[in-house]
Amino acid sequence: MLIRCLCGFHWHRPIQARANSPMVCSGCCSVFRRDDLMAFGGFPERTIVEDMDYTWSQQIAGRRAVYVSDAVALAADPEDLTYLRKQVWRWMAGFCQNVRLHLGRLVVHKPLLAVWVLLALLEILTAPLWWATPFVITATTDQPPALAFLWWAGAELLLTTPPLIYAARRRKLPLTGVLLNIPCVYATKAVNLVYAWKALIVELLLVPLHLSRGLTVYEKGRADTRPGPAVTATA
């Protein structure tokens, strides 16, 4: 989660902000103009991620979103795989619901935001090919599996490390600790990939064909309360 947040908040979002096209103003760490929100009818309930729906709707309408990289917001991350799966499934399903709802108008009224959205879809579609690259190299060339994996891992580090170093400097975090967390990001990536593909199939294929209702029940990515010690009641 640390790596994902560092890359997201200090790499992806600043780039999107420079292009005046932020992908989402997260509901848990954003400030909204009350008059505009009330005029819109409050946060919409037509998708499972209302903050992304509102962000896209307002940008389509000509409003502007501003990202403040120095702001600090404390959020609760999932504590185990069960809640991580719930959170990621909600995010991915909600993203695809918004693609289904808004993409046409984004292309017309907010083309740069449409570019980010299409790039995100392309990344989901091509991710399995990238993960399979070492096996493809081994199967189609005379490179030994270990060397093919080293080439792949080197390319991964080349793409991943510079943004992390920059983000760690910005947040004044110990660089060694951040870099030691890199292997952990692949467990999160695996979960993301599974639920991103599930969202593509369910929300962008089965729902338009009226074969599924899609995700309609909001599930939190964390427990409401921590489990405490058992209490025995006696009469």
CSV table of C-alpha atoms in Angstrom, one decimal:
chain,number,residue,atom,x,y,z
A,1,MET,CA,0.0,0.0,0.0
A,2,LEU,CA,2.9,2.4,0.7
A,3,ILE,CA,4.3,2.0,-2.8
A,4,ARG,CA,0.9,2.4,-4.4
A,5,CYS,CA,0.2,5.6,-2.5
A,6,LEU,CA,3.7,7.1,-3.1
A,7,CYS,CA,3.4,6.5,-6.9
A,8,GLY,CA,-0.2,7.7,-7.0
A,9,PHE,CA,0.0,10.8,-5.0
A,10,HIS,CA,3.5,12.0,-6.1
A,11,TRP,CA,3.7,10.8,-9.7
A,12,HIS,CA,0.4,10.0,-11.4
A,13,ARG,CA,-1.8,12.7,-9.8
A,14,PRO,CA,0.7,15.6,-10.2
A,15,ILE,CA,1.0,14.8,-13.9
A,16,GLN,CA,-2.8,14.6,-14.2
A,17,ALA,CA,-3.1,17.9,-12.3
A,18,ARG,CA,-0.6,19.6,-14.6
A,19,ALA,CA,-2.9,18.6,-17.5
A,20,ASN,CA,-5.9,20.0,-15.6
A,21,SER,CA,-7.5,16.5,-15.7
A,22,PRO,CA,-7.3,14.7,-12.3
A,23,MET,CA,-8.7,11.2,-12.5
A,24,VAL,CA,-10.5,11.4,-9.1
A,25,CYS,CA,-10.9,13.7,-6.1
A,26,SER,CA,-11.0,11.0,-3.4
A,27,GLY,CA,-14.0,11.5,-1.1
A,28,CYS,CA,-11.9,10.8,2.0
A,29,CYS,CA,-9.3,13.4,1.4
A,30,SER,CA,-10.8,16.2,-0.8
A,31,VAL,CA,-12.6,19.5,-0.2
A,32,PHE,CA,-15.7,20.2,-2.3
A,33,ARG,CA,-17.5,23.5,-2.9
A,34,ARG,CA,-20.8,23.0,-1.0
A,35,ASP,CA,-22.9,25.1,-3.3
A,36,ASP,CA,-21.8,23.1,-6.4
A,37,LEU,CA,-22.3,19.8,-4.6
A,38,MET,CA,-25.8,20.7,-3.5
A,39,ALA,CA,-26.7,22.0,-6.9
A,40,PHE,CA,-25.6,18.7,-8.4
A,41,GLY,CA,-27.9,16.9,-6.0
A,42,GLY,CA,-25.3,15.7,-3.6
A,43,PHE,CA,-22.9,12.8,-4.3
A,44,PRO,CA,-24.5,10.6,-7.0
A,45,GLU,CA,-25.5,7.0,-6.2
A,46,ARG,CA,-25.6,5.6,-9.8
A,47,THR,CA,-22.1,4.0,-9.4
A,48,ILE,CA,-20.4,2.3,-6.5
A,49,VAL,CA,-17.6,5.0,-6.4
A,50,GLU,CA,-19.5,8.3,-6.1
A,51,ASP,CA,-16.3,10.5,-5.8
A,52,MET,CA,-15.0,9.4,-9.2
A,53,ASP,CA,-18.5,9.9,-10.7
A,54,TYR,CA,-18.7,13.4,-9.2
A,55,THR,CA,-15.2,14.3,-10.3
A,56,TRP,CA,-15.8,13.3,-13.9
A,57,SER,CA,-19.2,14.9,-14.0
A,58,GLN,CA,-17.9,18.2,-12.8
A,59,GLN,CA,-15.0,18.3,-15.2
A,60,ILE,CA,-17.3,17.5,-18.1
A,61,ALA,CA,-19.5,20.4,-17.0
A,62,GLY,CA,-16.4,22.7,-17.1
A,63,ARG,CA,-15.4,22.8,-13.4
A,64,ARG,CA,-11.8,22.5,-12.4
A,65,ALA,CA,-10.2,20.2,-9.9
A,66,VAL,CA,-7.0,21.2,-8.1
A,67,TYR,CA,-4.5,18.7,-6.6
A,68,VAL,CA,-2.5,20.0,-3.6
A,69,SER,CA,0.5,17.7,-3.2
A,70,ASP,CA,1.6,19.1,0.2
A,71,ALA,CA,-1.7,18.4,1.9
A,72,VAL,CA,-1.8,15.5,4.4
A,73,ALA,CA,-4.8,13.2,4.8
A,74,LEU,CA,-4.8,10.2,7.1
A,75,ALA,CA,-6.8,7.2,5.7
A,76,ALA,CA,-7.4,3.7,6.9
A,77,ASP,CA,-5.9,1.0,4.6
A,78,PRO,CA,-7.1,-2.6,4.5
A,79,GLU,CA,-5.5,-4.7,7.2
A,80,ASP,CA,-5.8,-8.1,5.5
A,81,LEU,CA,-6.4,-9.8,2.2
A,82,THR,CA,-10.2,-10.0,2.8
A,83,TYR,CA,-10.6,-6.3,3.0
A,84,LEU,CA,-8.0,-5.5,0.3
A,85,ARG,CA,-10.1,-7.7,-2.1
A,86,LYS,CA,-13.3,-5.9,-1.1
A,87,GLN,CA,-11.7,-2.5,-1.6
A,88,VAL,CA,-10.0,-3.3,-4.9
A,89,TRP,CA,-13.2,-4.9,-6.3
A,90,ARG,CA,-15.2,-1.8,-5.4
A,91,TRP,CA,-12.7,0.5,-7.0
A,92,MET,CA,-12.3,-1.5,-10.2
A,93,ALA,CA,-16.0,-2.1,-10.6
A,94,GLY,CA,-16.7,1.5,-9.9
A,95,PHE,CA,-14.1,2.7,-12.4
A,96,CYS,CA,-15.6,0.5,-15.1
A,97,GLN,CA,-19.1,1.7,-14.2
A,98,ASN,CA,-17.9,5.3,-14.7
A,99,VAL,CA,-16.3,4.4,-18.0
A,100,ARG,CA,-19.7,3.0,-19.2
A,101,LEU,CA,-21.5,6.1,-18.0
A,102,HIS,CA,-19.1,8.9,-19.0
A,103,LEU,CA,-16.5,7.9,-21.6
A,104,GLY,CA,-18.4,9.2,-24.6
A,105,ARG,CA,-18.9,12.7,-23.0
A,106,LEU,CA,-15.3,12.7,-21.7
A,107,VAL,CA,-14.0,12.2,-25.3
A,108,VAL,CA,-16.0,15.2,-26.4
A,109,HIS,CA,-15.8,17.6,-23.4
A,110,LYS,CA,-12.6,16.5,-21.5
A,111,PRO,CA,-10.3,14.7,-24.0
A,112,LEU,CA,-7.2,14.7,-21.7
A,113,LEU,CA,-9.2,13.0,-19.0
A,114,ALA,CA,-10.4,10.5,-21.6
A,115,VAL,CA,-6.8,9.8,-22.4
A,116,TRP,CA,-6.0,8.9,-18.8
A,117,VAL,CA,-9.0,6.6,-18.7
A,118,LEU,CA,-8.2,4.9,-22.0
A,119,LEU,CA,-4.5,4.4,-20.8
A,120,ALA,CA,-5.8,2.8,-17.6
A,121,LEU,CA,-7.9,0.4,-19.6
A,122,LEU,CA,-5.0,-0.3,-21.9
A,123,GLU,CA,-2.8,-1.0,-18.9
A,124,ILE,CA,-5.4,-3.5,-17.6
A,125,LEU,CA,-5.7,-5.3,-20.9
A,126,THR,CA,-1.9,-5.5,-21.5
A,127,ALA,CA,-0.8,-6.3,-17.9
A,128,PRO,CA,-1.1,-10.1,-18.4
A,129,LEU,CA,1.1,-9.9,-21.4
A,130,TRP,CA,3.8,-8.0,-19.5
A,131,TRP,CA,3.7,-10.4,-16.6
A,132,ALA,CA,4.0,-13.3,-19.1
A,133,THR,CA,7.0,-11.7,-20.8
A,134,PRO,CA,9.8,-13.9,-19.2
A,135,PHE,CA,7.9,-17.0,-20.2
A,136,VAL,CA,7.4,-15.7,-23.7
A,137,ILE,CA,11.1,-14.9,-24.0
A,138,THR,CA,12.1,-18.3,-22.8
A,139,ALA,CA,9.7,-20.1,-25.2
A,140,THR,CA,10.6,-18.1,-28.3
A,141,THR,CA,14.4,-17.6,-27.8
A,142,ASP,CA,17.3,-19.6,-26.5
A,143,GLN,CA,17.5,-17.4,-23.4
A,144,PRO,CA,17.6,-19.5,-20.1
A,145,PRO,CA,14.6,-18.8,-17.8
A,146,ALA,CA,16.7,-17.1,-15.1
A,147,LEU,CA,18.2,-14.6,-17.6
A,148,ALA,CA,14.8,-13.9,-19.1
A,149,PHE,CA,13.4,-13.2,-15.7
A,150,LEU,CA,16.4,-10.9,-14.8
A,151,TRP,CA,15.8,-8.8,-18.0
A,152,TRP,CA,12.2,-8.5,-17.0
A,153,ALA,CA,12.9,-7.6,-13.4
A,154,GLY,CA,15.5,-5.1,-14.5
A,155,ALA,CA,12.9,-3.4,-16.8
A,156,GLU,CA,10.4,-3.4,-13.9
A,157,LEU,CA,12.9,-1.7,-11.5
A,158,LEU,CA,13.9,0.8,-14.2
A,159,LEU,CA,10.2,1.9,-14.5
A,160,THR,CA,9.4,1.7,-10.8
A,161,THR,CA,12.4,3.0,-8.9
A,162,PRO,CA,12.8,6.6,-10.1
A,163,PRO,CA,9.2,7.6,-9.2
A,164,LEU,CA,9.6,6.0,-5.8
A,165,ILE,CA,12.9,7.8,-5.1
A,166,TYR,CA,11.3,11.1,-6.1
A,167,ALA,CA,8.2,10.4,-3.9
A,168,ALA,CA,10.3,9.3,-0.9
A,169,ARG,CA,12.3,12.6,-1.1
A,170,ARG,CA,9.1,14.6,-1.3
A,171,ARG,CA,7.6,12.8,1.8
A,172,LYS,CA,11.0,12.8,3.6
A,173,LEU,CA,10.7,9.0,4.1
A,174,PRO,CA,13.8,6.8,4.6
A,175,LEU,CA,14.7,5.6,1.1
A,176,THR,CA,16.0,2.2,2.2
A,177,GLY,CA,12.7,1.4,3.9
A,178,VAL,CA,10.7,2.4,0.8
A,179,LEU,CA,12.9,0.4,-1.6
A,180,LEU,CA,12.7,-2.7,0.7
A,181,ASN,CA,8.9,-2.6,0.2
A,182,ILE,CA,9.1,-3.0,-3.6
A,183,PRO,CA,8.6,-6.8,-3.5
A,184,CYS,CA,5.4,-6.4,-1.5
A,185,VAL,CA,3.9,-4.3,-4.3
A,186,TYR,CA,3.5,-7.4,-6.5
A,187,ALA,CA,1.1,-9.1,-4.2
A,188,THR,CA,-1.1,-5.9,-4.4
A,189,LYS,CA,-0.6,-5.8,-8.2
A,190,ALA,CA,-1.8,-9.4,-8.5
A,191,VAL,CA,-5.0,-8.6,-6.6
A,192,ASN,CA,-5.5,-5.5,-8.7
A,193,LEU,CA,-5.1,-7.4,-11.9
A,194,VAL,CA,-7.6,-10.1,-11.0
A,195,TYR,CA,-10.3,-7.7,-10.0
A,196,ALA,CA,-9.6,-5.3,-12.8
A,197,TRP,CA,-10.2,-8.1,-15.3
A,198,LYS,CA,-13.3,-9.2,-13.4
A,199,ALA,CA,-14.6,-5.6,-13.6
A,200,LEU,CA,-13.9,-5.4,-17.3
A,201,ILE,CA,-15.9,-8.6,-17.9
A,202,VAL,CA,-18.8,-7.9,-15.5
A,203,GLU,CA,-19.2,-4.1,-15.9
A,204,LEU,CA,-18.3,-3.5,-19.5
A,205,LEU,CA,-19.5,-6.8,-21.0
A,206,LEU,CA,-22.1,-8.6,-19.0
A,207,VAL,CA,-24.0,-5.6,-17.7
A,208,PRO,CA,-24.5,-4.0,-21.2
A,209,LEU,CA,-25.7,-7.5,-22.4
A,210,HIS,CA,-28.1,-7.6,-19.4
A,211,LEU,CA,-26.5,-10.7,-18.1
A,212,SER,CA,-25.4,-9.1,-14.8
A,213,ARG,CA,-26.4,-6.2,-12.5
A,214,GLY,CA,-22.8,-5.5,-11.7
A,215,LEU,CA,-21.6,-4.4,-8.3
A,216,THR,CA,-24.4,-2.6,-6.4
A,217,VAL,CA,-23.6,-3.4,-2.7
A,218,TYR,CA,-21.0,-1.1,-1.1
A,219,GLU,CA,-18.4,-3.1,1.0
A,220,LYS,CA,-15.8,-1.3,3.1
A,221,GLY,CA,-12.1,-2.0,2.7
A,222,ARG,CA,-11.7,-2.1,6.5
A,223,ALA,CA,-13.5,-3.4,9.5
A,224,ASP,CA,-15.8,-1.1,11.4
A,225,THR,CA,-14.2,-2.1,14.7
A,226,ARG,CA,-11.2,-4.1,15.7
A,227,PRO,CA,-12.0,-7.5,17.2
A,228,GLY,CA,-11.7,-7.4,21.0
A,229,PRO,CA,-11.4,-10.0,23.7
A,230,ALA,CA,-14.4,-12.3,24.3
A,231,VAL,CA,-16.8,-11.2,27.0
A,232,THR,CA,-18.7,-13.8,29.0
A,233,ALA,CA,-22.0,-12.6,30.4
A,234,THR,CA,-23.3,-14.3,33.6
A,235,ALA,CA,-26.7,-14.1,35.2
